[in-house]
PDB file of N, CA and C in Angstrom:
ATOM      1  N   MET M   1      82.220 -57.347 -66.772  1.00 65.00           N
ATOM      2  CA  MET M   1      82.535 -58.653 -66.217  1.00 65.00           C
ATOM      3  C   MET M   1      81.304 -59.544 -66.347  1.00 65.00           C
ATOM      4  N   ASN M   2      81.574 -60.777 -66.685  1.00 77.00           N
ATOM      5  CA  ASN M   2      80.449 -61.704 -66.751  1.00 77.00           C
ATOM      6  C   ASN M   2      80.203 -62.326 -65.381  1.00 77.00           C
ATOM      7  N   ASP M   3      79.146 -63.104 -65.270  1.00 81.00           N
ATOM      8  CA  ASP M   3      78.750 -63.684 -63.987  1.00 81.00           C
ATOM      9  C   ASP M   3      79.794 -64.657 -63.438  1.00 81.00           C
ATOM     10  N   ALA M   4      80.460 -65.428 -64.289  1.00 81.00           N
ATOM     11  CA  ALA M   4      81.454 -66.406 -63.840  1.00 81.00           C
ATOM     12  C   ALA M   4      82.667 -65.694 -63.235  1.00 81.00           C
ATOM     13  N   ALA M   5      83.119 -64.636 -63.875  1.00 84.00           N
ATOM     14  CA  ALA M   5      84.266 -63.889 -63.364  1.00 84.00           C
ATOM     15  C   ALA M   5      83.924 -63.204 -62.039  1.00 84.00           C
ATOM     16  N   THR M   6      82.719 -62.663 -61.943  1.00 89.00           N
ATOM     17  CA  THR M   6      82.281 -62.025 -60.707  1.00 89.00           C
ATOM     18  C   THR M   6      82.216 -63.042 -59.578  1.00 89.00           C
ATOM     19  N   PHE M   7      81.673 -64.231 -59.864  1.00 89.00           N
ATOM     20  CA  PHE M   7      81.579 -65.288 -58.862  1.00 89.00           C
ATOM     21  C   PHE M   7      82.972 -65.712 -58.392  1.00 89.00           C
ATOM     22  N   GLU M   8      83.925 -65.854 -59.330  1.00 90.00           N
ATOM     23  CA  GLU M   8      85.283 -66.241 -58.966  1.00 90.00           C
ATOM     24  C   GLU M   8      85.955 -65.178 -58.104  1.00 90.00           C
ATOM     25  N   LEU M   9      85.752 -63.922 -58.444  1.00 92.00           N
ATOM     26  CA  LEU M   9      86.340 -62.836 -57.671  1.00 92.00           C
ATOM     27  C   LEU M   9      85.765 -62.805 -56.252  1.00 92.00           C
ATOM     28  N   ILE M  10      84.454 -62.914 -56.144  1.00 93.00           N
ATOM     29  CA  ILE M  10      83.805 -62.908 -54.826  1.00 93.00           C
ATOM     30  C   ILE M  10      84.251 -64.126 -54.011  1.00 93.00           C
ATOM     31  N   SER M  11      84.346 -65.296 -54.646  1.00 93.00           N
ATOM     32  CA  SER M  11      84.798 -66.511 -53.963  1.00 93.00           C
ATOM     33  C   SER M  11      86.217 -66.341 -53.442  1.00 93.00           C
ATOM     34  N   PHE M  12      87.094 -65.767 -54.264  1.00 94.00           N
ATOM     35  CA  PHE M  12      88.468 -65.532 -53.840  1.00 94.00           C
ATOM     36  C   PHE M  12      88.518 -64.594 -52.640  1.00 94.00           C
ATOM     37  N   ILE M  13      87.772 -63.507 -52.695  1.00 95.00           N
ATOM     38  CA  ILE M  13      87.765 -62.529 -51.602  1.00 95.00           C
ATOM     39  C   ILE M  13      87.252 -63.169 -50.318  1.00 95.00           C
ATOM     40  N   VAL M  14      86.190 -63.966 -50.415  1.00 95.00           N
ATOM     41  CA  VAL M  14      85.635 -64.627 -49.234  1.00 95.00           C
ATOM     42  C   VAL M  14      86.648 -65.609 -48.642  1.00 95.00           C
ATOM     43  N   MET M  15      87.264 -66.445 -49.469  1.00 96.00           N
ATOM     44  CA  MET M  15      88.233 -67.430 -48.976  1.00 96.00           C
ATOM     45  C   MET M  15      89.455 -66.734 -48.371  1.00 96.00           C
ATOM     46  N   PHE M  16      89.939 -65.689 -49.032  1.00 95.00           N
ATOM     47  CA  PHE M  16      91.076 -64.936 -48.513  1.00 95.00           C
ATOM     48  C   PHE M  16      90.743 -64.333 -47.148  1.00 95.00           C
ATOM     49  N   SER M  17      89.548 -63.779 -47.006  1.00 96.00           N
ATOM     50  CA  SER M  17      89.112 -63.183 -45.743  1.00 96.00           C
ATOM     51  C   SER M  17      89.015 -64.235 -44.643  1.00 96.00           C
ATOM     52  N   ILE M  18      88.522 -65.423 -44.981  1.00 96.00           N
ATOM     53  CA  ILE M  18      88.417 -66.498 -43.988  1.00 96.00           C
ATOM     54  C   ILE M  18      89.807 -66.919 -43.503  1.00 96.00           C
ATOM     55  N   VAL M  19      90.746 -67.075 -44.418  1.00 96.00           N
ATOM     56  CA  VAL M  19      92.107 -67.480 -44.039  1.00 96.00           C
ATOM     57  C   VAL M  19      92.753 -66.418 -43.158  1.00 96.00           C
ATOM     58  N   ILE M  20      92.672 -65.165 -43.552  1.00 97.00           N
ATOM     59  CA  ILE M  20      93.245 -64.077 -42.750  1.00 97.00           C
ATOM     60  C   ILE M  20      92.568 -64.006 -41.382  1.00 97.00           C
ATOM     61  N   GLY M  21      91.253 -64.183 -41.348  1.00 96.00           N
ATOM     62  CA  GLY M  21      90.519 -64.173 -40.079  1.00 96.00           C
ATOM     63  C   GLY M  21      90.964 -65.296 -39.158  1.00 96.00           C
ATOM     64  N   LEU M  22      91.153 -66.492 -39.695  1.00 97.00           N
ATOM     65  CA  LEU M  22      91.608 -67.618 -38.882  1.00 97.00           C
ATOM     66  C   LEU M  22      93.009 -67.382 -38.341  1.00 97.00           C
ATOM     67  N   ILE M  23      93.886 -66.845 -39.155  1.00 97.00           N
ATOM     68  CA  ILE M  23      95.236 -66.534 -38.682  1.00 97.00           C
ATOM     69  C   ILE M  23      95.177 -65.509 -37.550  1.00 97.00           C
ATOM     70  N   ALA M  24      94.353 -64.491 -37.699  1.00 96.00           N
ATOM     71  CA  ALA M  24      94.217 -63.462 -36.664  1.00 96.00           C
ATOM     72  C   ALA M  24      93.690 -64.065 -35.360  1.00 96.00           C
ATOM     73  N   VAL M  25      92.716 -64.950 -35.448  1.00 96.00           N
ATOM     74  CA  VAL M  25      92.163 -65.592 -34.251  1.00 96.00           C
ATOM     75  C   VAL M  25      93.232 -66.419 -33.546  1.00 96.00           C
ATOM     76  N   ILE M  26      94.015 -67.186 -34.304  1.00 97.00           N
ATOM     77  CA  ILE M  26      95.061 -68.014 -33.709  1.00 97.00           C
ATOM     78  C   ILE M  26      96.112 -67.149 -33.021  1.00 97.00           C
ATOM     79  N   VAL M  27      96.520 -66.061 -33.661  1.00 96.00           N
ATOM     80  CA  VAL M  27      97.527 -65.168 -33.073  1.00 96.00           C
ATOM     81  C   VAL M  27      97.000 -64.539 -31.787  1.00 96.00           C
ATOM     82  N   VAL M  28      95.767 -64.081 -31.782  1.00 96.00           N
ATOM     83  CA  VAL M  28      95.181 -63.459 -30.583  1.00 96.00           C
ATOM     84  C   VAL M  28      95.045 -64.483 -29.462  1.00 96.00           C
ATOM     85  N   GLN M  29      94.614 -65.707 -29.777  1.00 96.00           N
ATOM     86  CA  GLN M  29      94.489 -66.748 -28.753  1.00 96.00           C
ATOM     87  C   GLN M  29      95.839 -67.056 -28.119  1.00 96.00           C
ATOM     88  N   GLN M  30      96.893 -67.150 -28.923  1.00 95.00           N
ATOM     89  CA  GLN M  30      98.225 -67.428 -28.384  1.00 95.00           C
ATOM     90  C   GLN M  30      98.704 -66.260 -27.525  1.00 95.00           C
ATOM     91  N   TRP M  31      98.432 -65.042 -27.945  1.00 94.00           N
ATOM     92  CA  TRP M  31      98.821 -63.861 -27.163  1.00 94.00           C
ATOM     93  C   TRP M  31      98.124 -63.863 -25.816  1.00 94.00           C
ATOM     94  N   ILE M  32      96.813 -64.174 -25.799  1.00 94.00           N
ATOM     95  CA  ILE M  32      96.051 -64.230 -24.542  1.00 94.00           C
ATOM     96  C   ILE M  32      96.606 -65.324 -23.639  1.00 94.00           C
ATOM     97  N   LYS M  33      96.903 -66.488 -24.208  1.00 91.00           N
ATOM     98  CA  LYS M  33      97.460 -67.596 -23.428  1.00 91.00           C
ATOM     99  C   LYS M  33      98.795 -67.200 -22.807  1.00 91.00           C
ATOM    100  N   ASP M  34      99.659 -66.538 -23.592  1.00 87.00           N
ATOM    101  CA  ASP M  34     100.959 -66.102 -23.083  1.00 87.00           C
ATOM    102  C   ASP M  34     100.800 -65.082 -21.954  1.00 87.00           C
ATOM    103  N   LYS M  35      99.856 -64.157 -22.102  1.00 88.00           N
ATOM    104  CA  LYS M  35      99.642 -63.133 -21.071  1.00 88.00           C
ATOM    105  C   LYS M  35      99.135 -63.736 -19.765  1.00 88.00           C
ATOM    106  N   ARG M  36      98.356 -64.815 -19.849  1.00 89.00           N
ATOM    107  CA  ARG M  36      97.802 -65.466 -18.660  1.00 89.00           C
ATOM    108  C   ARG M  36      98.774 -66.431 -18.001  1.00 89.00           C
ATOM    109  N   SER M  37      99.853 -66.784 -18.681  1.00 86.00           N
ATOM    110  CA  SER M  37     100.819 -67.736 -18.138  1.00 86.00           C
ATOM    111  C   SER M  37     101.535 -67.128 -16.944  1.00 86.00           C
ATOM    112  N   PRO M  38     101.780 -67.944 -15.934  1.00 84.00           N
ATOM    113  CA  PRO M  38     102.493 -67.409 -14.762  1.00 84.00           C
ATOM    114  C   PRO M  38     103.944 -67.103 -15.098  1.00 84.00           C
ATOM    115  N   ARG M  39     104.469 -66.090 -14.481  1.00 82.00           N
ATOM    116  CA  ARG M  39     105.868 -65.718 -14.644  1.00 82.00           C
ATOM    117  C   ARG M  39     106.624 -66.180 -13.399  1.00 82.00           C
ATOM    118  N   VAL M  40     107.794 -66.745 -13.601  1.00 79.00           N
ATOM    119  CA  VAL M  40     108.639 -67.182 -12.504  1.00 79.00           C
ATOM    120  C   VAL M  40     109.798 -66.200 -12.408  1.00 79.00           C
ATOM    121  N   ILE M  41     109.995 -65.622 -11.226  1.00 82.00           N
ATOM    122  CA  ILE M  41     111.086 -64.681 -10.993  1.00 82.00           C
ATOM    123  C   ILE M  41     111.915 -65.225  -9.836  1.00 82.00           C
ATOM    124  N   THR M  42     113.184 -65.531 -10.104  1.00 81.00           N
ATOM    125  CA  THR M  42     114.065 -66.075  -9.077  1.00 81.00           C
ATOM    126  C   THR M  42     115.451 -65.462  -9.222  1.00 81.00           C
ATOM    127  N   MET M  43     116.221 -65.549  -8.159  1.00 81.00           N
ATOM    128  CA  MET M  43     117.621 -65.149  -8.196  1.00 81.00           C
ATOM    129  C   MET M  43     118.425 -66.387  -8.579  1.00 81.00           C
ATOM    130  N   GLU M  44     119.131 -66.321  -9.700  1.00 86.00           N
ATOM    131  CA  GLU M  44     119.867 -67.477 -10.204  1.00 86.00           C
ATOM    132  C   GLU M  44     121.274 -67.078 -10.615  1.00 86.00           C
ATOM    133  N   THR M  45     122.108 -68.111 -10.804  1.00 88.00           N
ATOM    134  CA  THR M  45     123.492 -67.919 -11.199  1.00 88.00           C
ATOM    135  C   THR M  45     123.742 -68.617 -12.530  1.00 88.00           C
ATOM    136  N   ILE M  46     124.489 -67.966 -13.395  1.00 91.00           N
ATOM    137  CA  ILE M  46     124.857 -68.584 -14.669  1.00 91.00           C
ATOM    138  C   ILE M  46     125.922 -69.633 -14.379  1.00 91.00           C
ATOM    139  N   SER M  47     125.588 -70.896 -14.678  1.00 91.00           N
ATOM    140  CA  SER M  47     126.544 -71.972 -14.405  1.00 91.00           C
ATOM    141  C   SER M  47     127.434 -72.254 -15.603  1.00 91.00           C
ATOM    142  N   SER M  48     126.914 -72.072 -16.811  1.00 93.00           N
ATOM    143  CA  SER M  48     127.751 -72.276 -17.993  1.00 93.00           C
ATOM    144  C   SER M  48     127.113 -71.630 -19.213  1.00 93.00           C
ATOM    145  N   LYS M  49     127.903 -71.570 -20.271  1.00 94.00           N
ATOM    146  CA  LYS M  49     127.454 -71.042 -21.557  1.00 94.00           C
ATOM    147  C   LYS M  49     127.865 -72.058 -22.614  1.00 94.00           C
ATOM    148  N   THR M  50     126.979 -72.336 -23.557  1.00 93.00           N
ATOM    149  CA  THR M  50     127.310 -73.292 -24.615  1.00 93.00           C
ATOM    150  C   THR M  50     126.905 -72.732 -25.975  1.00 93.00           C
ATOM    151  N   ILE M  51     127.551 -73.261 -26.995  1.00 94.00           N
ATOM    152  CA  ILE M  51     127.213 -72.921 -28.371  1.00 94.00           C
ATOM    153  C   ILE M  51     126.985 -74.227 -29.111  1.00 94.00           C
ATOM    154  N   ASP M  52     125.801 -74.399 -29.662  1.00 94.00           N
ATOM    155  CA  ASP M  52     125.504 -75.540 -30.517  1.00 94.00           C
ATOM    156  C   ASP M  52     125.619 -75.084 -31.967  1.00 94.00           C
ATOM    157  N   GLU M  53     125.818 -76.040 -32.848  1.00 92.00           N
ATOM    158  CA  GLU M  53     125.914 -75.711 -34.269  1.00 92.00           C
ATOM    159  C   GLU M  53     124.739 -76.313 -35.018  1.00 92.00           C
ATOM    160  N   TYR M  54     124.156 -75.509 -35.880  1.00 90.00           N
ATOM    161  CA  TYR M  54     123.080 -75.965 -36.758  1.00 90.00           C
ATOM    162  C   TYR M  54     123.644 -76.023 -38.167  1.00 90.00           C
ATOM    163  N   HIS M  55     123.642 -77.216 -38.740  1.00 87.00           N
ATOM    164  CA  HIS M  55     124.201 -77.411 -40.084  1.00 87.00           C
ATOM    165  C   HIS M  55     123.074 -77.378 -41.110  1.00 87.00           C
ATOM    166  N   THR M  56     123.293 -76.647 -42.176  1.00 86.00           N
ATOM    167  CA  THR M  56     122.303 -76.551 -43.242  1.00 86.00           C
ATOM    168  C   THR M  56     122.990 -76.673 -44.596  1.00 86.00           C
ATOM    169  N   SER M  57     122.294 -77.250 -45.544  1.00 83.00           N
ATOM    170  CA  SER M  57     122.811 -77.385 -46.909  1.00 83.00           C
ATOM    171  C   SER M  57     121.739 -76.957 -47.886  1.00 83.00           C
ATOM    172  N   GLU M  58     122.172 -76.296 -48.939  1.00 83.00           N
ATOM    173  CA  GLU M  58     121.253 -75.924 -50.004  1.00 83.00           C
ATOM    174  C   GLU M  58     122.028 -75.887 -51.307  1.00 83.00           C
ATOM    175  N   PRO M  59     121.340 -76.166 -52.405  1.00 82.00           N
ATOM    176  CA  PRO M  59     122.053 -76.173 -53.684  1.00 82.00           C
ATOM    177  C   PRO M  59     122.423 -74.753 -54.114  1.00 82.00           C
ATOM    178  N   PHE M  60     123.539 -74.655 -54.832  1.00 79.00           N
ATOM    179  CA  PHE M  60     123.915 -73.376 -55.421  1.00 79.00           C
ATOM    180  C   PHE M  60     122.881 -72.994 -56.476  1.00 79.00           C
ATOM    181  N   GLU M  61     122.794 -71.719 -56.789  1.00 77.00           N
ATOM    182  CA  GLU M  61     121.827 -71.252 -57.789  1.00 77.00           C
ATOM    183  C   GLU M  61     122.067 -71.887 -59.150  1.00 77.00           C
ATOM    184  N   SER M  62     123.304 -72.229 -59.423  1.00 75.00           N
ATOM    185  CA  SER M  62     123.620 -72.855 -60.710  1.00 75.00           C
ATOM    186  C   SER M  62     123.156 -74.306 -60.759  1.00 75.00           C
ATOM    187  N   GLY M  63     122.828 -74.872 -59.584  1.00 72.00           N
ATOM    188  CA  GLY M  63     122.405 -76.265 -59.535  1.00 72.00           C
ATOM    189  C   GLY M  63     123.564 -77.230 -59.446  1.00 72.00           C
ATOM    190  N   MET M  64     124.769 -76.717 -59.469  1.00 78.00           N
ATOM    191  CA  MET M  64     125.973 -77.557 -59.420  1.00 78.00           C
ATOM    192  C   MET M  64     126.544 -77.536 -58.008  1.00 78.00           C
ATOM    193  N   GLY M  65     126.398 -78.618 -57.272  1.00 78.00           N
ATOM    194  CA  GLY M  65     126.975 -78.730 -55.944  1.00 78.00           C
ATOM    195  C   GLY M  65     126.059 -78.186 -54.863  1.00 78.00           C
ATOM    196  N   MET M  66     126.555 -78.300 -53.623  1.00 81.00           N
ATOM    197  CA  MET M  66     125.784 -77.869 -52.461  1.00 81.00           C
ATOM    198  C   MET M  66     126.569 -76.828 -51.663  1.00 81.00           C
ATOM    199  N   LYS M  67     125.856 -75.933 -51.051  1.00 83.00           N
ATOM    200  CA  LYS M  67     126.442 -74.902 -50.196  1.00 83.00           C
ATOM    201  C   LYS M  67     126.160 -75.298 -48.752  1.00 83.00           C
ATOM    202  N   ASP M  68     127.189 -75.596 -47.986  1.00 86.00           N
ATOM    203  CA  ASP M  68     127.040 -75.962 -46.581  1.00 86.00           C
ATOM    204  C   ASP M  68     127.266 -74.732 -45.713  1.00 86.00           C
ATOM    205  N   GLU M  69     126.455 -74.623 -44.676  1.00 88.00           N
ATOM    206  CA  GLU M  69     126.574 -73.482 -43.775  1.00 88.00           C
ATOM    207  C   GLU M  69     126.395 -73.981 -42.348  1.00 88.00           C
ATOM    208  N   VAL M  70     127.189 -73.445 -41.429  1.00 89.00           N
ATOM    209  CA  VAL M  70     127.083 -73.778 -40.018  1.00 89.00           C
ATOM    210  C   VAL M  70     126.653 -72.514 -39.285  1.00 89.00           C
ATOM    211  N   LEU M  71     125.520 -72.599 -38.595  1.00 92.00           N
ATOM    212  CA  LEU M  71     124.985 -71.456 -37.856  1.00 92.00           C
ATOM    213  C   LEU M  71     125.115 -71.713 -36.357  1.00 92.00           C
ATOM    214  N   PRO M  72     125.672 -70.783 -35.596  1.00 95.00           N
ATOM    215  CA  PRO M  72     125.784 -70.982 -34.153  1.00 95.00           C
ATOM    216  C   PRO M  72     124.454 -70.689 -33.444  1.00 95.00           C
ATOM    217  N   ILE M  73     124.167 -71.465 -32.408  1.00 96.00           N
ATOM    218  CA  ILE M  73     123.002 -71.246 -31.546  1.00 96.00           C
ATOM    219  C   ILE M  73     123.541 -71.097 -30.127  1.00 96.00           C
ATOM    220  N   TYR M  74     123.268 -69.968 -29.484  1.00 97.00           N
ATOM    221  CA  TYR M  74     123.855 -69.622 -28.197  1.00 97.00           C
ATOM    222  C   TYR M  74     122.896 -69.955 -27.057  1.00 97.00           C
ATOM    223  N   TYR M  75     123.443 -70.562 -25.981  1.00 96.00           N
ATOM    224  CA  TYR M  75     122.644 -70.934 -24.811  1.00 96.00           C
ATOM    225  C   TYR M  75     123.352 -70.481 -23.543  1.00 96.00           C
ATOM    226  N   ILE M  76     122.553 -70.072 -22.563  1.00 94.00           N
ATOM    227  CA  ILE M  76     123.021 -69.783 -21.210  1.00 94.00           C
ATOM    228  C   ILE M  76     122.341 -70.808 -20.302  1.00 94.00           C
ATOM    229  N   ILE M  77     123.115 -71.440 -19.408  1.00 93.00           N
ATOM    230  CA  ILE M  77     122.566 -72.438 -18.496  1.00 93.00           C
ATOM    231  C   ILE M  77     122.604 -71.858 -17.088  1.00 93.00           C
ATOM    232  N   PHE M  78     121.429 -71.822 -16.452  1.00 91.00           N
ATOM    233  CA  PHE M  78     121.289 -71.288 -15.106  1.00 91.00           C
ATOM    234  C   PHE M  78     121.122 -72.429 -14.119  1.00 91.00           C
ATOM    235  N   SER M  79     121.778 -72.340 -12.958  1.00 86.00           N
ATOM    236  CA  SER M  79     121.606 -73.304 -11.877  1.00 86.00           C
ATOM    237  C   SER M  79     120.460 -72.828 -10.999  1.00 86.00           C
ATOM    238  N   LEU M  80     119.483 -73.708 -10.775  1.00 79.00           N
ATOM    239  CA  LEU M  80     118.352 -73.381  -9.919  1.00 79.00           C
ATOM    240  C   LEU M  80     118.620 -73.835  -8.495  1.00 79.00           C
ATOM    241  N   GLU M  81     117.839 -73.318  -7.541  1.00 75.00           N
ATOM    242  CA  GLU M  81     118.048 -73.610  -6.130  1.00 75.00           C
ATOM    243  C   GLU M  81     117.928 -75.094  -5.811  1.00 75.00           C
ATOM    244  N   GLY M  82     117.010 -75.815  -6.441  1.00 76.00           N
ATOM    245  CA  GLY M  82     116.787 -77.225  -6.132  1.00 76.00           C
ATOM    246  C   GLY M  82     117.782 -78.156  -6.785  1.00 76.00           C
ATOM    247  N   GLY M  83     118.795 -77.636  -7.433  1.00 80.00           N
ATOM    248  CA  GLY M  83     119.781 -78.465  -8.091  1.00 80.00           C
ATOM    249  C   GLY M  83     119.507 -78.666  -9.574  1.00 80.00           C
ATOM    250  N   ASP M  84     118.338 -78.257 -10.027  1.00 82.00           N
ATOM    251  CA  ASP M  84     118.007 -78.357 -11.445  1.00 82.00           C
ATOM    252  C   ASP M  84     118.695 -77.232 -12.210  1.00 82.00           C
ATOM    253  N   SER M  85     118.604 -77.309 -13.522  1.00 86.00           N
ATOM    254  CA  SER M  85     119.155 -76.236 -14.341  1.00 86.00           C
ATOM    255  C   SER M  85     118.189 -75.921 -15.473  1.00 86.00           C
ATOM    256  N   VAL M  86     118.306 -74.696 -15.995  1.00 88.00           N
ATOM    257  CA  VAL M  86     117.478 -74.229 -17.101  1.00 88.00           C
ATOM    258  C   VAL M  86     118.416 -73.773 -18.201  1.00 88.00           C
ATOM    259  N   LYS M  87     118.191 -74.284 -19.417  1.00 92.00           N
ATOM    260  CA  LYS M  87     119.000 -73.910 -20.579  1.00 92.00           C
ATOM    261  C   LYS M  87     118.141 -73.028 -21.469  1.00 92.00           C
ATOM    262  N   LEU M  88     118.544 -71.767 -21.619  1.00 92.00           N
ATOM    263  CA  LEU M  88     117.772 -70.807 -22.396  1.00 92.00           C
ATOM    264  C   LEU M  88     118.578 -70.329 -23.603  1.00 92.00           C
ATOM    265  N   ARG M  89     117.899 -70.286 -24.749  1.00 94.00           N
ATOM    266  CA  ARG M  89     118.529 -69.785 -25.977  1.00 94.00           C
ATOM    267  C   ARG M  89     118.562 -68.266 -25.926  1.00 94.00           C
ATOM    268  N   VAL M  90     119.701 -67.690 -26.283  1.00 94.00           N
ATOM    269  CA  VAL M  90     119.868 -66.233 -26.247  1.00 94.00           C
ATOM    270  C   VAL M  90     120.534 -65.758 -27.535  1.00 94.00           C
ATOM    271  N   SER M  91     120.480 -64.466 -27.756  1.00 95.00           N
ATOM    272  CA  SER M  91     121.156 -63.868 -28.908  1.00 95.00           C
ATOM    273  C   SER M  91     122.661 -63.822 -28.648  1.00 95.00           C
ATOM    274  N   LYS M  92     123.436 -63.628 -29.703  1.00 94.00           N
ATOM    275  CA  LYS M  92     124.890 -63.529 -29.564  1.00 94.00           C
ATOM    276  C   LYS M  92     125.268 -62.335 -28.687  1.00 94.00           C
ATOM    277  N   LEU M  93     124.532 -61.243 -28.820  1.00 95.00           N
ATOM    278  CA  LEU M  93     124.803 -60.052 -28.020  1.00 95.00           C
ATOM    279  C   LEU M  93     124.678 -60.346 -26.528  1.00 95.00           C
ATOM    280  N   LYS M  94     123.587 -61.019 -26.135  1.00 92.00           N
ATOM    281  CA  LYS M  94     123.398 -61.363 -24.722  1.00 92.00           C
ATOM    282  C   LYS M  94     124.410 -62.418 -24.277  1.00 92.00           C
ATOM    283  N   TYR M  95     124.716 -63.367 -25.163  1.00 94.00           N
ATOM    284  CA  TYR M  95     125.694 -64.403 -24.842  1.00 94.00           C
ATOM    285  C   TYR M  95     127.043 -63.763 -24.518  1.00 94.00           C
ATOM    286  N   ASP M  96     127.459 -62.812 -25.329  1.00 94.00           N
ATOM    287  CA  ASP M  96     128.743 -62.144 -25.112  1.00 94.00           C
ATOM    288  C   ASP M  96     128.718 -61.254 -23.867  1.00 94.00           C
ATOM    289  N   LYS M  97     127.574 -60.669 -23.570  1.00 93.00           N
ATOM    290  CA  LYS M  97     127.455 -59.731 -22.450  1.00 93.00           C
ATOM    291  C   LYS M  97     127.446 -60.442 -21.092  1.00 93.00           C
ATOM    292  N   LEU M  98     126.767 -61.595 -21.008  1.00 91.00           N
ATOM    293  CA  LEU M  98     126.635 -62.300 -19.737  1.00 91.00           C
ATOM    294  C   LEU M  98     127.873 -63.143 -19.454  1.00 91.00           C
ATOM    295  N   LYS M  99     128.337 -63.106 -18.212  1.00 90.00           N
ATOM    296  CA  LYS M  99     129.531 -63.838 -17.805  1.00 90.00           C
ATOM    297  C   LYS M  99     129.156 -64.975 -16.862  1.00 90.00           C
ATOM    298  N   LYS M 100     129.965 -66.051 -16.917  1.00 90.00           N
ATOM    299  CA  LYS M 100     129.751 -67.195 -16.036  1.00 90.00           C
ATOM    300  C   LYS M 100     129.881 -66.748 -14.581  1.00 90.00           C
ATOM    301  N   SER M 101     129.091 -67.357 -13.708  1.00 87.00           N
ATOM    302  CA  SER M 101     129.028 -67.091 -12.262  1.00 87.00           C
ATOM    303  C   SER M 101     128.337 -65.778 -11.929  1.00 87.00           C
ATOM    304  N   THR M 102     127.740 -65.108 -12.914  1.00 86.00           N
ATOM    305  CA  THR M 102     126.976 -63.898 -12.647  1.00 86.00           C
ATOM    306  C   THR M 102     125.663 -64.290 -11.998  1.00 86.00           C
ATOM    307  N   THR M 103     125.268 -63.575 -10.952  1.00 85.00           N
ATOM    308  CA  THR M 103     124.011 -63.819 -10.260  1.00 85.00           C
ATOM    309  C   THR M 103     123.077 -62.637 -10.521  1.00 85.00           C
ATOM    310  N   GLY M 104     121.815 -62.969 -10.742  1.00 83.00           N
ATOM    311  CA  GLY M 104     120.842 -61.918 -10.996  1.00 83.00           C
ATOM    312  C   GLY M 104     119.436 -62.467 -11.006  1.00 83.00           C
ATOM    313  N   LYS M 105     118.484 -61.578 -11.259  1.00 83.00           N
ATOM    314  CA  LYS M 105     117.073 -61.948 -11.285  1.00 83.00           C
ATOM    315  C   LYS M 105     116.744 -62.543 -12.653  1.00 83.00           C
ATOM    316  N   LEU M 106     116.213 -63.766 -12.640  1.00 82.00           N
ATOM    317  CA  LEU M 106     115.831 -64.466 -13.854  1.00 82.00           C
ATOM    318  C   LEU M 106     114.317 -64.524 -13.925  1.00 82.00           C
ATOM    319  N   THR M 107     113.743 -64.009 -15.005  1.00 81.00           N
ATOM    320  CA  THR M 107     112.306 -64.044 -15.212  1.00 81.00           C
ATOM    321  C   THR M 107     112.017 -64.884 -16.452  1.00 81.00           C
ATOM    322  N   PHE M 108     111.198 -65.943 -16.269  1.00 75.00           N
ATOM    323  CA  PHE M 108     110.826 -66.778 -17.413  1.00 75.00           C
ATOM    324  C   PHE M 108     109.461 -67.354 -17.201  1.00 75.00           C
TER     325      PHE M 108
END
C-alpha cells in the first residue's frame, strides 16, 4: 500500500469510529434521561378506544403508478381523576385485549 491509500484508510477508520462513538453517547444519554424520569402510577379507567389511519403511497417497482396503503394506528384513551384524559398508542394485541370501562393501574 502506498502512503495515500494508507492515509485514506486511517482517515476512514477514524471518521467511522467518531460517528459510532457519537451515536453511542447519544443513546446512553437518552437511556439515562429516561431512567431518571419520574414514573406516574395511578388507578385509571379506559374511557374509549380509537383507530387512526396512516395513509402512505409509494411507486410500484415498475415505475408505473402508485401503491396506496392504509396502516391502522391503535389508541387507548384513559380518563384521569381531574377530568383530563391521556391518549396512548398501543399495539393491536393490547388494543384487542383491553376493554372499555376496564379499571386498572396505569404506569406512564
